[in-house]
PDB file of C-alpha atoms and ligand atoms in Angstrom:
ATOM      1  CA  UNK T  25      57.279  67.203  88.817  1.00 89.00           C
ATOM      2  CA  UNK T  26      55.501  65.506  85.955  1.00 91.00           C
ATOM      3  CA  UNK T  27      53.255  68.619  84.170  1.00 90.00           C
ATOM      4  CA  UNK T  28      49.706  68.458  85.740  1.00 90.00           C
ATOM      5  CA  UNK T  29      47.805  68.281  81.856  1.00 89.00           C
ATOM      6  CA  UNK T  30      50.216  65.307  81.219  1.00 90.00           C
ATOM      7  CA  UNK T  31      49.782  63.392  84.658  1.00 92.00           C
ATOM      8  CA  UNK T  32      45.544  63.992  84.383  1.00 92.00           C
ATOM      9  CA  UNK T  33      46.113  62.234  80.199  1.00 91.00           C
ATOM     10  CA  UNK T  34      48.471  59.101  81.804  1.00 92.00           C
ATOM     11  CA  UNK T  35      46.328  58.486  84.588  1.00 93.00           C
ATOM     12  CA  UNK T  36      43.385  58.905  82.872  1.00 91.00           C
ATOM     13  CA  UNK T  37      42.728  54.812  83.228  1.00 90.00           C
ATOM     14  CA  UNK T  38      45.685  53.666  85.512  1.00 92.00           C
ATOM     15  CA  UNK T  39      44.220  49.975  85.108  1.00 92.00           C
ATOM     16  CA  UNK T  40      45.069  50.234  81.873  1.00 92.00           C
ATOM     17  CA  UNK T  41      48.788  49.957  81.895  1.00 96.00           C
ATOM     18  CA  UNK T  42      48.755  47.464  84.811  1.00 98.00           C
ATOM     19  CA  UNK T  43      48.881  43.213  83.590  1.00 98.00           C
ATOM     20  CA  UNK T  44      47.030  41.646  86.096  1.00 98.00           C
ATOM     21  CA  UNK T  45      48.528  38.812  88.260  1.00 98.00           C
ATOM     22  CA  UNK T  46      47.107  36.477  86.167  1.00 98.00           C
ATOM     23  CA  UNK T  47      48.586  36.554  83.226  1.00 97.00           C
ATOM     24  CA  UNK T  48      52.415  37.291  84.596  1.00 98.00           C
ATOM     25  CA  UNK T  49      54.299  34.263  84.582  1.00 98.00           C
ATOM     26  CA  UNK T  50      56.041  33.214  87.917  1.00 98.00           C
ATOM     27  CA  UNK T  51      57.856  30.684  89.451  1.00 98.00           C
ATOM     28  CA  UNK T  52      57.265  30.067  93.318  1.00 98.00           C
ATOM     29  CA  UNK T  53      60.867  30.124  95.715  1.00 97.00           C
ATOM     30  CA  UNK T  54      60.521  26.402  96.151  1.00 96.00           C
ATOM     31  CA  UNK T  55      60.362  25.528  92.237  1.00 97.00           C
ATOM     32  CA  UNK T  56      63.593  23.422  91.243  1.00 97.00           C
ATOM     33  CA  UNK T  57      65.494  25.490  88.584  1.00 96.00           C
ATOM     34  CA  UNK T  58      64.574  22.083  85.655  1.00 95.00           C
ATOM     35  CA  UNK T  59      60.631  23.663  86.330  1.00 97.00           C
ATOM     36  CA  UNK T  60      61.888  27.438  86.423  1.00 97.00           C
ATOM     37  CA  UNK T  61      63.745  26.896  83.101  1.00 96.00           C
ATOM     38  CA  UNK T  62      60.603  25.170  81.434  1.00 96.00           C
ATOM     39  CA  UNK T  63      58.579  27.979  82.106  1.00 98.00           C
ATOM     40  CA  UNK T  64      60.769  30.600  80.816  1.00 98.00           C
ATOM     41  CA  UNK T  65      61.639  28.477  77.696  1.00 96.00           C
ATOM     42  CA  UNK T  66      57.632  28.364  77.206  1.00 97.00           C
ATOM     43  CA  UNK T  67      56.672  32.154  77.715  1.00 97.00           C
ATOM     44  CA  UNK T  68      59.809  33.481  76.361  1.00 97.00           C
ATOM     45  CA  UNK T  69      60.081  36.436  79.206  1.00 98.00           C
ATOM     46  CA  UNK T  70      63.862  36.762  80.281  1.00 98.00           C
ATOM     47  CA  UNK T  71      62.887  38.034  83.621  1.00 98.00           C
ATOM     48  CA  UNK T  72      59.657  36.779  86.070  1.00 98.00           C
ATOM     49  CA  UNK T  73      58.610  37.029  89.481  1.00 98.00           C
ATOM     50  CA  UNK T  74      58.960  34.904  92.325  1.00 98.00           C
ATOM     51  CA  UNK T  75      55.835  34.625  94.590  1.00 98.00           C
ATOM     52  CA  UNK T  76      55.516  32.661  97.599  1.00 96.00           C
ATOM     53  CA  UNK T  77      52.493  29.974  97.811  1.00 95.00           C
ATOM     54  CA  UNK T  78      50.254  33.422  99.401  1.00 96.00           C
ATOM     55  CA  UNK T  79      51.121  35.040  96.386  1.00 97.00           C
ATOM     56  CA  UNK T  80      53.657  37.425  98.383  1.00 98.00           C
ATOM     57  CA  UNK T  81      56.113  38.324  95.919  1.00 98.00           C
ATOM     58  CA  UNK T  82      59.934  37.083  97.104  1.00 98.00           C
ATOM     59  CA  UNK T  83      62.444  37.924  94.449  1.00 98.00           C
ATOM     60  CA  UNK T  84      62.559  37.929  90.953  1.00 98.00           C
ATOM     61  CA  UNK T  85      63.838  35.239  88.228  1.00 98.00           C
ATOM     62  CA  UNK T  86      66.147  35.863  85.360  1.00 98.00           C
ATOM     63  CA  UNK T  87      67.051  33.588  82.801  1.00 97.00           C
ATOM     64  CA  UNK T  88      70.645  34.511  82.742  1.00 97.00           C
ATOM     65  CA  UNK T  89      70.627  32.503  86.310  1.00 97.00           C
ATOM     66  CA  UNK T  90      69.578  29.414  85.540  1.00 96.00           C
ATOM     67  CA  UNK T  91      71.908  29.265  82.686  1.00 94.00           C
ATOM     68  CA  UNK T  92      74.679  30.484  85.081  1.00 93.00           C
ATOM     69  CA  UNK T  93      73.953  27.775  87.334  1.00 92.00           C
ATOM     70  CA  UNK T  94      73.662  25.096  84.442  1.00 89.00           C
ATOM     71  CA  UNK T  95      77.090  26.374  83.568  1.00 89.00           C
ATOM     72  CA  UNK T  96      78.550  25.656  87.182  1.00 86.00           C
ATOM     73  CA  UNK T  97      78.930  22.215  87.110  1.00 79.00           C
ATOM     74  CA  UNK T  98      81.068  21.146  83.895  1.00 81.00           C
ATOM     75  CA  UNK T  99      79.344  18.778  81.586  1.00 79.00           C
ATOM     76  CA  UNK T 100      76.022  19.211  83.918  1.00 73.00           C
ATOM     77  CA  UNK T 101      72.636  18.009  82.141  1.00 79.00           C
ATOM     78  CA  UNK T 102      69.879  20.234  82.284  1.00 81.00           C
ATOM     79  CA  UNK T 103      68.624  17.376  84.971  1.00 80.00           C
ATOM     80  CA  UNK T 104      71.336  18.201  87.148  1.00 86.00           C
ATOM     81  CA  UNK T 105      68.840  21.578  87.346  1.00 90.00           C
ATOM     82  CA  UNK T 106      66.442  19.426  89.665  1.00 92.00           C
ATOM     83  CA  UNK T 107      68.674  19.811  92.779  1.00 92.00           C
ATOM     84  CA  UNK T 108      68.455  23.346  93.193  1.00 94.00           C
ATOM     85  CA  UNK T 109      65.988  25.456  93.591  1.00 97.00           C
ATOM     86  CA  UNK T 110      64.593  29.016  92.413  1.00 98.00           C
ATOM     87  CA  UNK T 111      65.441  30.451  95.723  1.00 97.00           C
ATOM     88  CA  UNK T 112      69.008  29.369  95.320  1.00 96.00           C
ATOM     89  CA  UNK T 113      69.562  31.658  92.322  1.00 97.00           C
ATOM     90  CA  UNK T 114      66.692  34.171  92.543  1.00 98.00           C
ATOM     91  CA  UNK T 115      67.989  38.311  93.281  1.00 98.00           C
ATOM     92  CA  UNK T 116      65.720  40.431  95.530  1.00 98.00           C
ATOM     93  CA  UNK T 117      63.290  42.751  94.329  1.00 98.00           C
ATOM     94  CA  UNK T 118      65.001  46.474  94.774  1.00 98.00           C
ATOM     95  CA  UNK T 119      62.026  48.449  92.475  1.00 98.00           C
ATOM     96  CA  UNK T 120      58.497  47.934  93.622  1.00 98.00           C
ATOM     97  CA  UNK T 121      55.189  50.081  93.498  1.00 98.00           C
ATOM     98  CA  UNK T 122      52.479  49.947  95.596  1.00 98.00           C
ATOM     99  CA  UNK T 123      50.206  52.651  93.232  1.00 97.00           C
ATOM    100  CA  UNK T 124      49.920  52.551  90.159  1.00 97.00           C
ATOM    101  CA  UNK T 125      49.167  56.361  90.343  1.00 97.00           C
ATOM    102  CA  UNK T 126      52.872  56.886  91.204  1.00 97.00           C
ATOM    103  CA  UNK T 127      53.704  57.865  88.014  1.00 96.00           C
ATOM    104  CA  UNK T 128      56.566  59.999  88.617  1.00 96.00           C
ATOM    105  CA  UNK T 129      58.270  56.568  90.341  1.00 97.00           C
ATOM    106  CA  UNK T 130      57.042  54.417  87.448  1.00 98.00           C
ATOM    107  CA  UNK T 131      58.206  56.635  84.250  1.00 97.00           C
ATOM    108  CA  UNK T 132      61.795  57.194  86.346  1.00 97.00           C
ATOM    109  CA  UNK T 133      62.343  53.727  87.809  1.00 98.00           C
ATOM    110  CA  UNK T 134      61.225  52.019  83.980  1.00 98.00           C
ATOM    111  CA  UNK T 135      64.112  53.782  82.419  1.00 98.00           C
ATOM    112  CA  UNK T 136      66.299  51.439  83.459  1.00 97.00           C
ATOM    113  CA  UNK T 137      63.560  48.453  84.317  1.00 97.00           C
ATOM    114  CA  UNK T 138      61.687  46.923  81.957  1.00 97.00           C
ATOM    115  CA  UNK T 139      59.184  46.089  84.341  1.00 98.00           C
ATOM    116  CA  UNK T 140      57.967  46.515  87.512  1.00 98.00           C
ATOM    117  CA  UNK T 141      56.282  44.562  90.116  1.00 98.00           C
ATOM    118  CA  UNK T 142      53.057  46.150  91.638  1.00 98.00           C
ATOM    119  CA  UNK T 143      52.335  44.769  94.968  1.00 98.00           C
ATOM    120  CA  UNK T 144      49.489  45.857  97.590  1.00 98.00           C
ATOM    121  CA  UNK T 145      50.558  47.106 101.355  1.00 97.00           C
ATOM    122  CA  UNK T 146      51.001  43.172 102.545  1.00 97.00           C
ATOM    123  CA  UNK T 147      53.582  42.919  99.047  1.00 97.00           C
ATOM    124  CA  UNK T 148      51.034  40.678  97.923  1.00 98.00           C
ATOM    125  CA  UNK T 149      51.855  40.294  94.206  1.00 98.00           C
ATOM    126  CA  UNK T 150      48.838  42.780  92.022  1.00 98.00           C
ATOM    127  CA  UNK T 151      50.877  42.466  88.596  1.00 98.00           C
ATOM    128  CA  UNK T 152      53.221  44.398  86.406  1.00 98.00           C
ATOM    129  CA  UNK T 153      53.910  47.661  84.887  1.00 98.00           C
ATOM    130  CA  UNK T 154      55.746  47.479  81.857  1.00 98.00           C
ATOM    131  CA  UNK T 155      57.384  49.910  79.527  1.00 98.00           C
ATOM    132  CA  UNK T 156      55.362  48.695  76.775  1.00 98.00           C
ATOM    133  CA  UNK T 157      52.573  49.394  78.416  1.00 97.00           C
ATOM    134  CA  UNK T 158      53.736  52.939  79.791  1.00 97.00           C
ATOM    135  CA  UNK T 159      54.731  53.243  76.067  1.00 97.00           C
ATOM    136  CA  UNK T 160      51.488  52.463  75.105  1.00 96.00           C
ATOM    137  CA  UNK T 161      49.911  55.399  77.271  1.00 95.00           C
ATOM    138  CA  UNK T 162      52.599  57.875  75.802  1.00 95.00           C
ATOM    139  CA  UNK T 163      51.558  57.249  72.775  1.00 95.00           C
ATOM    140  CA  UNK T 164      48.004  57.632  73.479  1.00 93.00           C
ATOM    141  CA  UNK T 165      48.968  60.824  75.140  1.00 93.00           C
ATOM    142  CA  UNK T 166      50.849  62.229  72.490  1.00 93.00           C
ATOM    143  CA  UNK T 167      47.845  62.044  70.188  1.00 93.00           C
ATOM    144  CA  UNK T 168      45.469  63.075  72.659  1.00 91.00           C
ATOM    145  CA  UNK T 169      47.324  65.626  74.396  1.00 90.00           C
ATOM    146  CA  UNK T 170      45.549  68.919  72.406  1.00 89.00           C
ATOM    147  CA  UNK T 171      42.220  67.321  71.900  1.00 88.00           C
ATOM    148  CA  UNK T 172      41.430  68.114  75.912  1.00 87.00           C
ATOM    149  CA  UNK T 173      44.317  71.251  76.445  1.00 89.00           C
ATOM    150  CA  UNK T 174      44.531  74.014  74.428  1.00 89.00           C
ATOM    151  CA  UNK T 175      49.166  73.663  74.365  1.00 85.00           C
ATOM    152  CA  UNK T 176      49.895  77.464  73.625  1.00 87.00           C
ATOM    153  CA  UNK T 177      53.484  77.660  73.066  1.00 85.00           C
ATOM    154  CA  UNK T 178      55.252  79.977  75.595  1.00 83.00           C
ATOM    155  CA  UNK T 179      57.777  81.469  72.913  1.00 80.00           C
ATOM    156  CA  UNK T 180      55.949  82.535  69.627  1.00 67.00           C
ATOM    157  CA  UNK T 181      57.074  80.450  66.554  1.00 62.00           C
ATOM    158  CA  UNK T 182      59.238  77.882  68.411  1.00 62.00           C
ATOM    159  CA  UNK T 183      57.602  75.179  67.056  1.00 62.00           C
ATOM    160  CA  UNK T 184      59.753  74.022  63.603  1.00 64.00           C
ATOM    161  CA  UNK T 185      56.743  71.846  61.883  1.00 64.00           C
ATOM    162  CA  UNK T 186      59.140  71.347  58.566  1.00 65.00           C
TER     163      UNK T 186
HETATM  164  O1  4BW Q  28      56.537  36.227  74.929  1.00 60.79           O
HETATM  165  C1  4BW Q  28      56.474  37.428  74.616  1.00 60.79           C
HETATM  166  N1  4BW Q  28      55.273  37.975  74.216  1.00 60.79           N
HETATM  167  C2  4BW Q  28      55.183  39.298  73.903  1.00 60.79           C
HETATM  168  N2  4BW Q  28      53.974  39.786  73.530  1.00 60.79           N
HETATM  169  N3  4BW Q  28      56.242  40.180  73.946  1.00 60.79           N
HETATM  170  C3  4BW Q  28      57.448  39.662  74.324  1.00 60.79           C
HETATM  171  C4  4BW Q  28      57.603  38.323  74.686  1.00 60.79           C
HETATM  172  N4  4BW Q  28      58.895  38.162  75.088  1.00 60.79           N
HETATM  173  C5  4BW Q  28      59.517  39.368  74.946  1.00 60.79           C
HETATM  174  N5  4BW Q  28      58.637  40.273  74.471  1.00 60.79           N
HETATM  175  C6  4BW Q  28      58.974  41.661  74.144  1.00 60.79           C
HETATM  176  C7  4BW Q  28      58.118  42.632  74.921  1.00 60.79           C
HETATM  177  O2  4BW Q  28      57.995  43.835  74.187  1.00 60.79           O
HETATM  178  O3  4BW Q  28      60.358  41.910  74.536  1.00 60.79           O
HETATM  179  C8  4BW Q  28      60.390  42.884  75.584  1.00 60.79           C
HETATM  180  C9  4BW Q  28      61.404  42.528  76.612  1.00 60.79           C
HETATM  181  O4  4BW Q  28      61.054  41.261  77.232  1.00 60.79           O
HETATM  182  P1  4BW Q  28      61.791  40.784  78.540  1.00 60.79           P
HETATM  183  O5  4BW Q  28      61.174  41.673  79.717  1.00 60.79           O
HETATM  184  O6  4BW Q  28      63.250  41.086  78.471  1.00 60.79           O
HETATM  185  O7  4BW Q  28      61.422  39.328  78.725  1.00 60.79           O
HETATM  186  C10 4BW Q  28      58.967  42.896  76.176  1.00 60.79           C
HETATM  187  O8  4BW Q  28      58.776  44.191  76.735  1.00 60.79           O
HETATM  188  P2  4BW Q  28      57.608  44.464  77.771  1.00 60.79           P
HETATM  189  O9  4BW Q  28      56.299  43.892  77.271  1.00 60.79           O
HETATM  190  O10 4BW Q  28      57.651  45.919  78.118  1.00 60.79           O
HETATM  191  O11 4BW Q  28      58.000  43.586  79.055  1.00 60.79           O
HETATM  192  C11 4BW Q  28      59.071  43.987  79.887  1.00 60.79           C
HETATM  193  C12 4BW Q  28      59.461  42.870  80.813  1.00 60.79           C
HETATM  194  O12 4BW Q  28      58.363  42.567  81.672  1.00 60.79           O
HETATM  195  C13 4BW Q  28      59.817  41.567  80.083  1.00 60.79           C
HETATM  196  C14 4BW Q  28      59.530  40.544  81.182  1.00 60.79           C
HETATM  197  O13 4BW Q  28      60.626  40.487  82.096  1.00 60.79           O
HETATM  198  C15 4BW Q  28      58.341  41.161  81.933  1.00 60.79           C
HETATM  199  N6  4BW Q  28      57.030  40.666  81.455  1.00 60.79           N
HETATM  200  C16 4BW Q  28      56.214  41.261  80.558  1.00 60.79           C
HETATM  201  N7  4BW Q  28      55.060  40.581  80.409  1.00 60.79           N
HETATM  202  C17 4BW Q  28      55.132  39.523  81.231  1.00 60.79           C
HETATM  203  C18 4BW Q  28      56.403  39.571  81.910  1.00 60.79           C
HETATM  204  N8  4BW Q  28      56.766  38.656  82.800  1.00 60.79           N
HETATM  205  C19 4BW Q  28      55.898  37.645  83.034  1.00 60.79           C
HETATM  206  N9  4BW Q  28      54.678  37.516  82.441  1.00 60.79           N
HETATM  207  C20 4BW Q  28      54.250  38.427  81.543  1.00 60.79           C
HETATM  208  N10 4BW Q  28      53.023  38.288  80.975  1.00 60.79           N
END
């Protein structure tokens, strides 16, 4: 259980730690790989979602797969990337919120995400939660924290300021 003084800080402004759907960068299932690869070259994210043409979010993009597939064929021109598509190579999406109040989710599922895909109950695509922008909030919390709670330690002198 996240402590209640720390959840009221994070979720203070939830909106505030959530990039809007758009401005994430995303590919659509049907996309050949040559168009998937151009748009990760531009933005320079290594990971993006797929969406469907309703904005329903399908899977997820990494670089690391197009490259794989590129590397498939031997002596294969990035052209050769025209004949298959993003669905071909895209993994599903295993980490999802549909809150972004769910904070004890988000802060356990972005240790080992960097970002997360926030969808509403249809898994239309809302955005993403990032751990920059969780770190962000921390931040702001641990500068903040004592301005609205009065933190008493529990133990007297266990706090080491040296
Ligand atoms: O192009 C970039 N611009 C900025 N401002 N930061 C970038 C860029 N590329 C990488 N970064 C930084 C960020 O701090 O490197 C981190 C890891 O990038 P990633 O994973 O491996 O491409 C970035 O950390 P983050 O902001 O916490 O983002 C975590 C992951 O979320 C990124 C990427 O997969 C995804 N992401 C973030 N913003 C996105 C996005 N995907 C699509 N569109 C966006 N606007």
């Amino acid at each position: 259980m996240i402590d209640a003084a720390v959840e009221q800080l994070l979720l203070e402004d939830p909106k505030s730690y959530v990039i809007p759907a758009d401005i994430v960068a995303n590919v659509t299932a049907t996309n050949t790989l040559e168009h998937a690869l151009m748009v990760l070259s531009k933005v320079g994210y290594t990971r993006i979602p797929v969406l469907s043409a309703d904005d329903h979010l399908q899977g997820l993009l990494a670089l690391s797969a197009v490259t794989n597939s590129l590397l498939q064929v031997p002596g294969a021109a990035v052209d050769q990337l025209s004949t298959v598509t993003v669905a071909d190579v895209m993994s599903p999406v295993e980490h999802y919120v549909d809150d972004p109040r769910k904070l004890e989710k988000i802060l356990n599922l972005l240790v080992d995400e960097p970002f997360l895909p926030l969808v509403d109950d249809q898994m239309v695509f809302q955005g993403i939660i990032t751990r920059r922008e969780i770190l962000k909030r921390v931040n702001y919390l641990a500068h903040n924290l004592d301005r609205q709670f009065e933190v008493i330690p529990r133990v007297a002198d266990t706090i080491d300021r040296s």
